N, CA, C, O and CB atoms as a CASP TS submission, in Angstrom:
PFRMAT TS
TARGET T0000
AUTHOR 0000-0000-0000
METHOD Language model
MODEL 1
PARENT N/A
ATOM      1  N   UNK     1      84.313 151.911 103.510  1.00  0.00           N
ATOM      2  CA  UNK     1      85.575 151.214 103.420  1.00  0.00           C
ATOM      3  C   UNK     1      86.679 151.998 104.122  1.00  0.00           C
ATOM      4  O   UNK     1      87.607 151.408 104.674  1.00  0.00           O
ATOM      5  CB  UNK     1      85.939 150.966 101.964  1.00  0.00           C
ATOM      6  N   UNK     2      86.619 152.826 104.109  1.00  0.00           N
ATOM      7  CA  UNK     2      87.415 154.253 104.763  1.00  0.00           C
ATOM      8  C   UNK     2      87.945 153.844 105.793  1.00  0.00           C
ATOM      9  O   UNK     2      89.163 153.754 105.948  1.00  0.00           O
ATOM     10  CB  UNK     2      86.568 155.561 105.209  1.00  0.00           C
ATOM     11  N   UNK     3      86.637 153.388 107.061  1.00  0.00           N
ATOM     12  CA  UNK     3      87.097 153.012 108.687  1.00  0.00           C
ATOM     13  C   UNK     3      87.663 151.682 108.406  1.00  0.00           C
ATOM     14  O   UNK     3      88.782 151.481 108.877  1.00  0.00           O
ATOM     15  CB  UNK     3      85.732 152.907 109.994  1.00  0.00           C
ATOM     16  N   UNK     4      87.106 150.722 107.724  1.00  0.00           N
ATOM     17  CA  UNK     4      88.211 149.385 107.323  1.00  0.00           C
ATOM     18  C   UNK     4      89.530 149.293 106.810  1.00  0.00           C
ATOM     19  O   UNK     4      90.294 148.397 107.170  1.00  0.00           O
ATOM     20  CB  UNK     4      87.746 148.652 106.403  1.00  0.00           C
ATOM     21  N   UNK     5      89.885 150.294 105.873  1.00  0.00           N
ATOM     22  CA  UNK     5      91.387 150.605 105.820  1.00  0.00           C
ATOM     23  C   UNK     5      92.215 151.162 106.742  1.00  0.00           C
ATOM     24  O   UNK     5      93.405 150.851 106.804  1.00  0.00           O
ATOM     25  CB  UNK     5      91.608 151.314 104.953  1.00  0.00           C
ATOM     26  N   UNK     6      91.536 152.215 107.705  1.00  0.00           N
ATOM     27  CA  UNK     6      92.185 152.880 108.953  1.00  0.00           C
ATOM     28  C   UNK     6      92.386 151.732 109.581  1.00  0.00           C
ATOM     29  O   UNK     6      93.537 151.298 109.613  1.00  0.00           O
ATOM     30  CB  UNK     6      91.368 153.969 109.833  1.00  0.00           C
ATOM     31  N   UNK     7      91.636 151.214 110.025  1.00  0.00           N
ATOM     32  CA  UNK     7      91.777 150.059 111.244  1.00  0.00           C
ATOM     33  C   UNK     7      92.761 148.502 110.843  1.00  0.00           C
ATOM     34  O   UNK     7      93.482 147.718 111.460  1.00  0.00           O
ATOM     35  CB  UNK     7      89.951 149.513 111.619  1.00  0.00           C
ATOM     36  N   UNK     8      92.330 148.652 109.666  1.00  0.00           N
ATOM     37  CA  UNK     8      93.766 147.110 108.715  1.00  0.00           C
ATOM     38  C   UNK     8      94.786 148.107 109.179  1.00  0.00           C
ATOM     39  O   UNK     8      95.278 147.944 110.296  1.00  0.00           O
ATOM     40  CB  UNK     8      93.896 146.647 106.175  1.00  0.00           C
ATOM     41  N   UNK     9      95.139 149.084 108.464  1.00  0.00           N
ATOM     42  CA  UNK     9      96.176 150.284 108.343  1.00  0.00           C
ATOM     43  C   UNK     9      96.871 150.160 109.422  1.00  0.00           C
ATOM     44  O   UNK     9      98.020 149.718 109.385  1.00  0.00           O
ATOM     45  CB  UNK     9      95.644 151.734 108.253  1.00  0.00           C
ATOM     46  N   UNK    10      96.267 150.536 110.552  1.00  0.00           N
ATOM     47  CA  UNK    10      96.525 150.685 111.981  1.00  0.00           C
ATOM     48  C   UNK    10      96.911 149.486 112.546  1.00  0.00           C
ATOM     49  O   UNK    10      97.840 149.604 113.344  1.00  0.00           O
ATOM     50  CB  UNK    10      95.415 151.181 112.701  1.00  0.00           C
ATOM     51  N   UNK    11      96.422 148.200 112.356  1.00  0.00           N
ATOM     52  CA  UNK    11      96.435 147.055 113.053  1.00  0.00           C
ATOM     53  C   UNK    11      98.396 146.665 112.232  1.00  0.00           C
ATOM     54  O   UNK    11      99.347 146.313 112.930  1.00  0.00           O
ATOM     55  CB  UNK    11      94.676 145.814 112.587  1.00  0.00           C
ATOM     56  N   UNK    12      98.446 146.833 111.007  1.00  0.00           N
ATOM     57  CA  UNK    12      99.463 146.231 110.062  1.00  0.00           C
ATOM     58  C   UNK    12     100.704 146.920 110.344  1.00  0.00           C
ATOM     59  O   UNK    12     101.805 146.430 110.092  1.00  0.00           O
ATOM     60  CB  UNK    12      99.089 146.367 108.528  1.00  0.00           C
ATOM     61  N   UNK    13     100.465 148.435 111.041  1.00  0.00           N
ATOM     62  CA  UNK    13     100.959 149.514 111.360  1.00  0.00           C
ATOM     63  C   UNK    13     101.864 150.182 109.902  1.00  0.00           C
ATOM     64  O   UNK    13     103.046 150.456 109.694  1.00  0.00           O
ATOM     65  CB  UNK    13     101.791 149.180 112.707  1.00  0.00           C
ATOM     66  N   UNK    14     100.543 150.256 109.053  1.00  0.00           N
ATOM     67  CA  UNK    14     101.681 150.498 107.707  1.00  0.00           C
ATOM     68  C   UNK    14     100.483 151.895 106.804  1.00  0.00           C
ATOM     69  O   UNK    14      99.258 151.798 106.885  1.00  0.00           O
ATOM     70  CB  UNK    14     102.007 148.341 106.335  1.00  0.00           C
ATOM     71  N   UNK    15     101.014 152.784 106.212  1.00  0.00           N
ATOM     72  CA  UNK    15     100.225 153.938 105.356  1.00  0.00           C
ATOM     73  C   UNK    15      98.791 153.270 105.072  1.00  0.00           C
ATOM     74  O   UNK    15      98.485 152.079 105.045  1.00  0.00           O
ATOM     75  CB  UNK    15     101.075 154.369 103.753  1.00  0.00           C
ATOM     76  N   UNK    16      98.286 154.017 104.942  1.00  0.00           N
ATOM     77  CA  UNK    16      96.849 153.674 104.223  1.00  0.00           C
ATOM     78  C   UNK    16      97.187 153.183 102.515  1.00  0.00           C
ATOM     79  O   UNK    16      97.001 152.124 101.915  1.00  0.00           O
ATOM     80  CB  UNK    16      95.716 155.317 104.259  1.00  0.00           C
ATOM     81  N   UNK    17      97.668 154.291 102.177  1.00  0.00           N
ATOM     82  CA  UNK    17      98.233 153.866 100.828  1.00  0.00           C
ATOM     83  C   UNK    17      98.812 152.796 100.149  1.00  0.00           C
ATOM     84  O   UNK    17      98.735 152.334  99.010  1.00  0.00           O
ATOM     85  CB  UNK    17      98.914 154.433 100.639  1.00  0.00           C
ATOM     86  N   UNK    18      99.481 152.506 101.293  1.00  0.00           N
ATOM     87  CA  UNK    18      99.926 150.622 100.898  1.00  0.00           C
ATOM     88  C   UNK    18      99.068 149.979 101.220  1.00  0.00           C
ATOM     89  O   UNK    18      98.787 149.097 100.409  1.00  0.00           O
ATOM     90  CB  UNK    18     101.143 149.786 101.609  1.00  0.00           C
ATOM     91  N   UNK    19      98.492 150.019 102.078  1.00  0.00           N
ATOM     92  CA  UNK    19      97.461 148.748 102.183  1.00  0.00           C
ATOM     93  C   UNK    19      96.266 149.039 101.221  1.00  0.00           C
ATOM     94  O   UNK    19      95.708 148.059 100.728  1.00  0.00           O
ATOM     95  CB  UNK    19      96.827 148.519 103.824  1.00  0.00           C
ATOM     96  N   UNK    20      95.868 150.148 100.941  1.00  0.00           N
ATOM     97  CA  UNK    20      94.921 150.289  99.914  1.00  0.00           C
ATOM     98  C   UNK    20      95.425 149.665  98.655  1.00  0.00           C
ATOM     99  O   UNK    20      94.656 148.817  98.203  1.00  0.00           O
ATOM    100  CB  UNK    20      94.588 151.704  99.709  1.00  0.00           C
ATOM    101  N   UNK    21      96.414 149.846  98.039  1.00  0.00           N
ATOM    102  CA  UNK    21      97.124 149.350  97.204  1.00  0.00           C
ATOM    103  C   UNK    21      97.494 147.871  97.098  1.00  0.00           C
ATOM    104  O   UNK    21      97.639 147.291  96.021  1.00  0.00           O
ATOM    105  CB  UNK    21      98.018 150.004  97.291  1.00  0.00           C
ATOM    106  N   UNK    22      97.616 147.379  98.145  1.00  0.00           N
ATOM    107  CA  UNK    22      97.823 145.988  98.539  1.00  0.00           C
ATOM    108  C   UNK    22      96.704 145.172  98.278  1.00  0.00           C
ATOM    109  O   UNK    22      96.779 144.301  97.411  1.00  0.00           O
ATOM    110  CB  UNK    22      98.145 145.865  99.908  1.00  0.00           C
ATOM    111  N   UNK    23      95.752 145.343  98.882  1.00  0.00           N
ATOM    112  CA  UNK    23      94.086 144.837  99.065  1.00  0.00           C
ATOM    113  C   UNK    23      93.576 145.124  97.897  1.00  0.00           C
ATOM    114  O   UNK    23      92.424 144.703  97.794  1.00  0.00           O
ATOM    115  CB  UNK    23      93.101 145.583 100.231  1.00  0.00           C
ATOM    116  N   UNK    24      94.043 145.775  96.803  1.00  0.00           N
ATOM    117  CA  UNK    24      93.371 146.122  95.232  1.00  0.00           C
ATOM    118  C   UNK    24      94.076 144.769  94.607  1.00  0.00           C
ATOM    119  O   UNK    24      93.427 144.068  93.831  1.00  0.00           O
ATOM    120  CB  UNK    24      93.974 147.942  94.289  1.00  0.00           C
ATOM    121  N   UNK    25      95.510 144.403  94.994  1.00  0.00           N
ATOM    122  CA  UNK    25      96.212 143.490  94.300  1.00  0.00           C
ATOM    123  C   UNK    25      95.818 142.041  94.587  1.00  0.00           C
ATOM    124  O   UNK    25      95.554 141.149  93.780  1.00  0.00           O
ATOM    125  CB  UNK    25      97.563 143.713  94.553  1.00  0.00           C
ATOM    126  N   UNK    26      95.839 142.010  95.908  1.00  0.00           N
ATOM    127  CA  UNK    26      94.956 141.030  96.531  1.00  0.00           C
ATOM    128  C   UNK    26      93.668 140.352  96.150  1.00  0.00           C
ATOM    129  O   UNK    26      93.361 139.170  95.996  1.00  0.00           O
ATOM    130  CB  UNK    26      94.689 141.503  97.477  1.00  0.00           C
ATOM    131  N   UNK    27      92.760 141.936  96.010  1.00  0.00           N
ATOM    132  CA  UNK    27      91.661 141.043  95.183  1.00  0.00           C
ATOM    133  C   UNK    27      91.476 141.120  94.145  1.00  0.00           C
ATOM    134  O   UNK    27      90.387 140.663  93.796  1.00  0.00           O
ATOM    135  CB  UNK    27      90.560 141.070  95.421  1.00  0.00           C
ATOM    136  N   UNK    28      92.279 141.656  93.154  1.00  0.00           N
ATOM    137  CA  UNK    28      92.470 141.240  91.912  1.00  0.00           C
ATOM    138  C   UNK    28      92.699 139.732  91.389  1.00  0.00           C
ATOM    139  O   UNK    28      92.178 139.170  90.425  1.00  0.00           O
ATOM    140  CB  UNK    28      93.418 141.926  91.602  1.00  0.00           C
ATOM    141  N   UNK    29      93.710 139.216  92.390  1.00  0.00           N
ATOM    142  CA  UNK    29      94.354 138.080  92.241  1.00  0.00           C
ATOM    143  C   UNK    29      93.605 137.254  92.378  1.00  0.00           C
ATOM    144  O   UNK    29      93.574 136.361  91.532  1.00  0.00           O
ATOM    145  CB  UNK    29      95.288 137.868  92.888  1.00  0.00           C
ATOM    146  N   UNK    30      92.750 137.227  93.442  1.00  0.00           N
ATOM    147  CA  UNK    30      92.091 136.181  94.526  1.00  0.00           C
ATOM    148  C   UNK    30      90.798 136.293  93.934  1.00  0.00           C
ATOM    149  O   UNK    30      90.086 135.306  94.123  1.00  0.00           O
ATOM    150  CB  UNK    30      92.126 136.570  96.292  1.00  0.00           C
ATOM    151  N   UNK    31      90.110 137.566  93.025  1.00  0.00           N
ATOM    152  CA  UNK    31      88.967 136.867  92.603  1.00  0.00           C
ATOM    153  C   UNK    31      87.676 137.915  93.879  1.00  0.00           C
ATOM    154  O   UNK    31      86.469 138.105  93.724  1.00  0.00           O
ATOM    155  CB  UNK    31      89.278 134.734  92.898  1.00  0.00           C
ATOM    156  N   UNK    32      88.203 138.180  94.542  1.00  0.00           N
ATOM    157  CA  UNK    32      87.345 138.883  96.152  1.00  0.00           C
ATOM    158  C   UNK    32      87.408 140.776  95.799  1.00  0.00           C
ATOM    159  O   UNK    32      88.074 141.547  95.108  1.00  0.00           O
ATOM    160  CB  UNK    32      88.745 138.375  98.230  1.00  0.00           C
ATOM    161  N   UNK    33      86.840 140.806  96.281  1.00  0.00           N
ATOM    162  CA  UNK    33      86.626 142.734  96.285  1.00  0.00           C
ATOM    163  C   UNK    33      87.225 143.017  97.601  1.00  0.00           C
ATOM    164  O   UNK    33      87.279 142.324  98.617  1.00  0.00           O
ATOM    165  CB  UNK    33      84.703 143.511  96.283  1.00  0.00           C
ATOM    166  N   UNK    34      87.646 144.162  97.350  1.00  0.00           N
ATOM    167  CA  UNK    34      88.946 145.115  98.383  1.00  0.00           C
ATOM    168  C   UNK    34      88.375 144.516  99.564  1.00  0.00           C
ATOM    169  O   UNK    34      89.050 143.815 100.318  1.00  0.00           O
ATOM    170  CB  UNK    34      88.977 147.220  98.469  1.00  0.00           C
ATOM    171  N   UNK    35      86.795 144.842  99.805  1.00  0.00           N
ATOM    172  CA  UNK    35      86.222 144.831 101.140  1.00  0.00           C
ATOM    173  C   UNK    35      86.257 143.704 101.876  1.00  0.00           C
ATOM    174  O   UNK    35      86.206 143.632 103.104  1.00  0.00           O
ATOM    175  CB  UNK    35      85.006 145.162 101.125  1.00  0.00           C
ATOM    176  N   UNK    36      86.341 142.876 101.141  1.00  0.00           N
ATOM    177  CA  UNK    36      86.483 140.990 101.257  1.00  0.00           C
ATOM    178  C   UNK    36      87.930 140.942 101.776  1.00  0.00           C
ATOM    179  O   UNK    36      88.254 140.319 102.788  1.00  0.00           O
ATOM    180  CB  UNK    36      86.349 139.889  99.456  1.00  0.00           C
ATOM    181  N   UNK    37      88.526 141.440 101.233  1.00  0.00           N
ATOM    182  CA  UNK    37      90.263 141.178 101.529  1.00  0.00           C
ATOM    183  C   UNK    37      90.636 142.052 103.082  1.00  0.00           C
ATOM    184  O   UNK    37      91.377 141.810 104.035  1.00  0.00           O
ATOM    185  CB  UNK    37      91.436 142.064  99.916  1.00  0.00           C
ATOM    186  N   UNK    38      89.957 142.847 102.829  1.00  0.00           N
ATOM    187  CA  UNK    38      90.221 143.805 104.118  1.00  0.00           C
ATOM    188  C   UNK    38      89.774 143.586 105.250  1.00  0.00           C
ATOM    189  O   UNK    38      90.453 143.873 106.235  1.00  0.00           O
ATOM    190  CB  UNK    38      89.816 144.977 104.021  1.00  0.00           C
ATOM    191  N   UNK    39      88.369 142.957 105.381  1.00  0.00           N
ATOM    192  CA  UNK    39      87.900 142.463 106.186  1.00  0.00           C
ATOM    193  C   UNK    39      88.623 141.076 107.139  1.00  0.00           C
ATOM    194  O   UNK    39      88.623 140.747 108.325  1.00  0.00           O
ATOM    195  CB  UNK    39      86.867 142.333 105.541  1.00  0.00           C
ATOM    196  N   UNK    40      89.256 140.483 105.744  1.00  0.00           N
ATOM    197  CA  UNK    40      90.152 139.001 106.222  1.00  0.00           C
ATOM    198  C   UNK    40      91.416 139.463 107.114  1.00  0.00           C
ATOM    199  O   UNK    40      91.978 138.785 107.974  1.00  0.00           O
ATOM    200  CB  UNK    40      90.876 138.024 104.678  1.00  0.00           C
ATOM    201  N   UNK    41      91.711 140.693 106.734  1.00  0.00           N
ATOM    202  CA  UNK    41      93.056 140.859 107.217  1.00  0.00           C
ATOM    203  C   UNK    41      92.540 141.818 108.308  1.00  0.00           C
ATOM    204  O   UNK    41      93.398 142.378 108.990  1.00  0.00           O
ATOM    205  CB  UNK    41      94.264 141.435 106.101  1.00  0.00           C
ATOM    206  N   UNK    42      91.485 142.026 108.506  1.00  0.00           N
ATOM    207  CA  UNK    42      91.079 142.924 109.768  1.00  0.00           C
ATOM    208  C   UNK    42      90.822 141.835 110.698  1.00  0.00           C
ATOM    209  O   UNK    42      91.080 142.123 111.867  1.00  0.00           O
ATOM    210  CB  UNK    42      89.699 143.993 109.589  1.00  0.00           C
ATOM    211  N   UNK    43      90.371 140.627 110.484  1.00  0.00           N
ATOM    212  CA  UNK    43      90.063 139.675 111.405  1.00  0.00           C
ATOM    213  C   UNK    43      91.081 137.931 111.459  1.00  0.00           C
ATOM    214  O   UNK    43      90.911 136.873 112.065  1.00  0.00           O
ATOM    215  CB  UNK    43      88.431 139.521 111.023  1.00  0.00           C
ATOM    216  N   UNK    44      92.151 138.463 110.435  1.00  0.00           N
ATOM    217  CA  UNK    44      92.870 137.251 110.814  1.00  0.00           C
ATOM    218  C   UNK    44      92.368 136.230 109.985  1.00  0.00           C
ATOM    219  O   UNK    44      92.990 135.168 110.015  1.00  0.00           O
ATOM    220  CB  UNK    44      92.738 136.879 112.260  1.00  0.00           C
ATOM    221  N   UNK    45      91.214 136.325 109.127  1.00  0.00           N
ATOM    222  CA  UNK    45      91.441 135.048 108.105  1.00  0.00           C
ATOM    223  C   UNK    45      91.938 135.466 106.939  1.00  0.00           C
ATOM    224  O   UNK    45      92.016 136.590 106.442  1.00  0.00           O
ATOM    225  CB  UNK    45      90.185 134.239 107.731  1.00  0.00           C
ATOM    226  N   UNK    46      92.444 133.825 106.368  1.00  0.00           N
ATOM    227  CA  UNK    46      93.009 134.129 104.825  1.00  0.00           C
ATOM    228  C   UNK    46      91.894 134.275 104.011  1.00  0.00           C
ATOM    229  O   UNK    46      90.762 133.953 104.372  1.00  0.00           O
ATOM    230  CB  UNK    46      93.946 132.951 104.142  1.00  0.00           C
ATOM    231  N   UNK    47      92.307 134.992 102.373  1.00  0.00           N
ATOM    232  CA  UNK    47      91.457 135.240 101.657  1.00  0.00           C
ATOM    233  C   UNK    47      91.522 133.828 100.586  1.00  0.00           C
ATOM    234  O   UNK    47      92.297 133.951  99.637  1.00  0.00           O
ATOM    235  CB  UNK    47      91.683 136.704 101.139  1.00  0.00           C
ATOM    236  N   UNK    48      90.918 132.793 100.671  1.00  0.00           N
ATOM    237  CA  UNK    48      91.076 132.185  99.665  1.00  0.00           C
ATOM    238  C   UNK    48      90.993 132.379  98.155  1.00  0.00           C
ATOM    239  O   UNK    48      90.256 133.335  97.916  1.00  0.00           O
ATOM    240  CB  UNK    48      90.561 131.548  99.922  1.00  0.00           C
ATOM    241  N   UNK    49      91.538 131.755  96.926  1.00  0.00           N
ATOM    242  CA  UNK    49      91.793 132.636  95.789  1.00  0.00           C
ATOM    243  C   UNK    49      89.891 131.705  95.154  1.00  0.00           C
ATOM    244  O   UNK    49      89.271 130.727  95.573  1.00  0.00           O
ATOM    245  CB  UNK    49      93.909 132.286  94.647  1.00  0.00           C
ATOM    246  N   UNK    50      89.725 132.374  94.401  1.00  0.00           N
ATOM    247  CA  UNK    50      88.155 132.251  93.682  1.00  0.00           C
ATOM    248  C   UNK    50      89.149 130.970  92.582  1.00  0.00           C
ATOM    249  O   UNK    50      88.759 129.802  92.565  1.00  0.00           O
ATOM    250  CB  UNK    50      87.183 134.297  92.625  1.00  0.00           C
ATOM    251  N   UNK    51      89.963 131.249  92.039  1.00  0.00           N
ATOM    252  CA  UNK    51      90.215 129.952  91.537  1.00  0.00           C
ATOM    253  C   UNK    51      90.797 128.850  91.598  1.00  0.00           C
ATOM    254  O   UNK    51      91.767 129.249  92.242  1.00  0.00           O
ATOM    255  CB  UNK    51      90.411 129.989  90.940  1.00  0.00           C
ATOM    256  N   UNK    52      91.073 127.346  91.387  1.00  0.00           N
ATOM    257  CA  UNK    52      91.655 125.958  91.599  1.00  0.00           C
ATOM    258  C   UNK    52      93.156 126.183  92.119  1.00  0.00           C
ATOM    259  O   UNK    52      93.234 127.402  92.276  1.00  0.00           O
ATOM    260  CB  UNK    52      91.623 125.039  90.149  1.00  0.00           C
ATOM    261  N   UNK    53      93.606 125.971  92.245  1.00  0.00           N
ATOM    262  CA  UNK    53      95.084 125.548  92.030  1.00  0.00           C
ATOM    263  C   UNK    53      95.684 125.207  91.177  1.00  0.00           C
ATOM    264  O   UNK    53      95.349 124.262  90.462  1.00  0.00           O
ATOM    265  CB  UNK    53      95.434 124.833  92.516  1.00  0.00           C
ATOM    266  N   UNK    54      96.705 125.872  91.030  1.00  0.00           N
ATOM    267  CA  UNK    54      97.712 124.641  89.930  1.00  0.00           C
ATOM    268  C   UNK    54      97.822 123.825  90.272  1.00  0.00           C
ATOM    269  O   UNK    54      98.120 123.592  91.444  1.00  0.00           O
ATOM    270  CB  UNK    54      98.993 124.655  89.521  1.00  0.00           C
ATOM    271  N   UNK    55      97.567 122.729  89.102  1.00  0.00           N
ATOM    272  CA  UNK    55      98.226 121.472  89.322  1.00  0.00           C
ATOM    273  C   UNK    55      99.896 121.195  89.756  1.00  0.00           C
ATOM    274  O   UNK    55     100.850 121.867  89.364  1.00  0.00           O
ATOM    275  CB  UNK    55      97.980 120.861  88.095  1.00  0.00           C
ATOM    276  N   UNK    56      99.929 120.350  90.410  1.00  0.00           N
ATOM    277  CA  UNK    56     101.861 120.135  90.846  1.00  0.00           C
ATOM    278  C   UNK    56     102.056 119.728  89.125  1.00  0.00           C
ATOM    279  O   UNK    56     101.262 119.396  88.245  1.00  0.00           O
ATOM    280  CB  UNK    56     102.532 118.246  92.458  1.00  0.00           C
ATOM    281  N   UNK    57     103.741 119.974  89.182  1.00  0.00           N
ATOM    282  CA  UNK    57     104.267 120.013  87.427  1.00  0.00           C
ATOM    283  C   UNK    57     104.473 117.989  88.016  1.00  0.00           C
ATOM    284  O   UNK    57     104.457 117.642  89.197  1.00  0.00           O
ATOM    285  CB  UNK    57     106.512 121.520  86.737  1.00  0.00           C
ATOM    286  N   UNK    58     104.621 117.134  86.958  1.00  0.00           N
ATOM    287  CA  UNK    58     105.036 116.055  87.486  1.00  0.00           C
ATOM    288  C   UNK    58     106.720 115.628  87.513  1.00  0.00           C
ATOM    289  O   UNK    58     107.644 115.743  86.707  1.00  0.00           O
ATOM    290  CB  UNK    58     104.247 115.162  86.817  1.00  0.00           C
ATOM    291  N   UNK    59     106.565 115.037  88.989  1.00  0.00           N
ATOM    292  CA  UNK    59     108.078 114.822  89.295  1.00  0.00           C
ATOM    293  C   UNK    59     109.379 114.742  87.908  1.00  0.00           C
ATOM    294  O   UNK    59     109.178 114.096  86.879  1.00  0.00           O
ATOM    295  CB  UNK    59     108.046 113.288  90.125  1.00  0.00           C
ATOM    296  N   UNK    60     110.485 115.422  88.139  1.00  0.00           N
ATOM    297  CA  UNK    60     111.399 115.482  86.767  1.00  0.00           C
ATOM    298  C   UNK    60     112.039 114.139  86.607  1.00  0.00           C
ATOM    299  O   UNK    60     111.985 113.322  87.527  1.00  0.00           O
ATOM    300  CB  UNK    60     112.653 116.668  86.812  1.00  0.00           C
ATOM    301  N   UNK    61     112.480 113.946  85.778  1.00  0.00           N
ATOM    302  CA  UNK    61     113.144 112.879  85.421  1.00  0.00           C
ATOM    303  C   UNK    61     114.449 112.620  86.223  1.00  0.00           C
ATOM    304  O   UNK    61     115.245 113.480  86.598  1.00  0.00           O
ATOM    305  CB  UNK    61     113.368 112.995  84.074  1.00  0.00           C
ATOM    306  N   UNK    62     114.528 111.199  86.429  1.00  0.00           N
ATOM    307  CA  UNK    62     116.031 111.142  87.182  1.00  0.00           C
ATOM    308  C   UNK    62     117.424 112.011  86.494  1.00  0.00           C
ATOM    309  O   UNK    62     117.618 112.255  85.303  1.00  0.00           O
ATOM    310  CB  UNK    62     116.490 109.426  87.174  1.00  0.00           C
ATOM    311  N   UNK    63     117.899 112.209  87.144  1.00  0.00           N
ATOM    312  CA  UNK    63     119.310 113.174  86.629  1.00  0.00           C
ATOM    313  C   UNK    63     120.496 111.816  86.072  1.00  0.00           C
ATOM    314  O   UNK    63     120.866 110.797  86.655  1.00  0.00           O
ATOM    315  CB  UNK    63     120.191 114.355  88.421  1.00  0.00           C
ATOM    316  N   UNK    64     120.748 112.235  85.051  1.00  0.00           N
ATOM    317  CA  UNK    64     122.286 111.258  84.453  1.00  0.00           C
ATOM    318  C   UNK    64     122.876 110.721  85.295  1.00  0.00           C
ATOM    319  O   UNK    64     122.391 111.291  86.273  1.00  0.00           O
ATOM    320  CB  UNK    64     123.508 111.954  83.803  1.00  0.00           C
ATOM    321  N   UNK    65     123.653 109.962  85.722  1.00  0.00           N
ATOM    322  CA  UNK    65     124.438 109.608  86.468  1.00  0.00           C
ATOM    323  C   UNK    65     125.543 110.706  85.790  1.00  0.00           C
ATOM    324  O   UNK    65     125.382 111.202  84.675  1.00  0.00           O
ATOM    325  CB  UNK    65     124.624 108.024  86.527  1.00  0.00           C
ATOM    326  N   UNK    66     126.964 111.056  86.888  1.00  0.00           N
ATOM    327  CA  UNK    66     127.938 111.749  86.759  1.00  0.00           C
ATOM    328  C   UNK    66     128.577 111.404  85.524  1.00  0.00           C
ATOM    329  O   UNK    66     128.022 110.471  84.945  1.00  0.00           O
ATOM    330  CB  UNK    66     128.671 111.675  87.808  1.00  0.00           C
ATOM    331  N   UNK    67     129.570 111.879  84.959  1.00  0.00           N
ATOM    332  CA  UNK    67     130.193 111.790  83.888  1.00  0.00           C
ATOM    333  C   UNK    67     132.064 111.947  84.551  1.00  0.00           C
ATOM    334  O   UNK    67     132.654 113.010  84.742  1.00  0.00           O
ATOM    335  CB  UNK    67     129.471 113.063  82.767  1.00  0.00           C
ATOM    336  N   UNK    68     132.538 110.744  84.742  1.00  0.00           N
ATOM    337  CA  UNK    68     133.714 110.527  85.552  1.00  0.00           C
ATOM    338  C   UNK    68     134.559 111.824  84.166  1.00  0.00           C
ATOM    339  O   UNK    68     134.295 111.832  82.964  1.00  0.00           O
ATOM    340  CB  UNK    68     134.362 108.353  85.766  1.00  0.00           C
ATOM    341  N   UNK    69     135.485 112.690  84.849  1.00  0.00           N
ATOM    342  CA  UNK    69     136.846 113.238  83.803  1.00  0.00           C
ATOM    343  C   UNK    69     137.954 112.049  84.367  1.00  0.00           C
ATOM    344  O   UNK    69     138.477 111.814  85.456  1.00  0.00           O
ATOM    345  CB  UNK    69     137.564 115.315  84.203  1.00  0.00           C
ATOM    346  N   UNK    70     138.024 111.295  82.681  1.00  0.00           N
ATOM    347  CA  UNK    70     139.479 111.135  82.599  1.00  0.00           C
ATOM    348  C   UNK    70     140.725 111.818  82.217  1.00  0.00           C
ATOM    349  O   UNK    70     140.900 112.384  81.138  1.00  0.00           O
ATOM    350  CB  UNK    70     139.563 110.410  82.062  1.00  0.00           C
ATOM    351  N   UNK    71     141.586 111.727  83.182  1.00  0.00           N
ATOM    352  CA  UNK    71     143.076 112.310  82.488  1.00  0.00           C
ATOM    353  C   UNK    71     143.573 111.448  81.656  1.00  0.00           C
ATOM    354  O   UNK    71     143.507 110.229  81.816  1.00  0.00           O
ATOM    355  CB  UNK    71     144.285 112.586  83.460  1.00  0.00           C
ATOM    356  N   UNK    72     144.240 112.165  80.469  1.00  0.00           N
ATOM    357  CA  UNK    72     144.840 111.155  80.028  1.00  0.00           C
ATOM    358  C   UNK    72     146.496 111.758  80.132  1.00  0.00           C
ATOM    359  O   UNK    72     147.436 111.045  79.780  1.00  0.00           O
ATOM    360  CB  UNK    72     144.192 110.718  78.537  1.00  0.00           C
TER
END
């Protein structure tokens, strides 16, 4: 994994340390192992996440109409 972080590292132009760090969070999230994530970002694909999607929340309710201020 070593030469795969140098070369992400190098390509991202950023520490090893962040991207090691990055690619742990990554595939934590996503469900994929470091090497999976690193590899994607060594070659330009996305890592898709191992699980569904959220569902969309459903559209909110119409908003009040305004509330005119009268002076009196």
């Amino acid at each position: 994994m070593s030469e795969l972080l140098s070369k992400v590292a190098e390509l991202l132009n950023a520490p090893e340390s962040l991207v090691q760090r990055s690619a742990e969070a990554r595939a934590e999230a996503s469900g994929r192992t470091v090497d999976e994530v690193l590899q994607s970002w060594a070659g330009g694909e996305s890592v898709a996440s191992a699980e569904k999607p959220a569902e969309e929340a459903p559209p909110a309710e119409e908003p009040a109409p305004p509330v005119e201020d009268k002076l009196i």
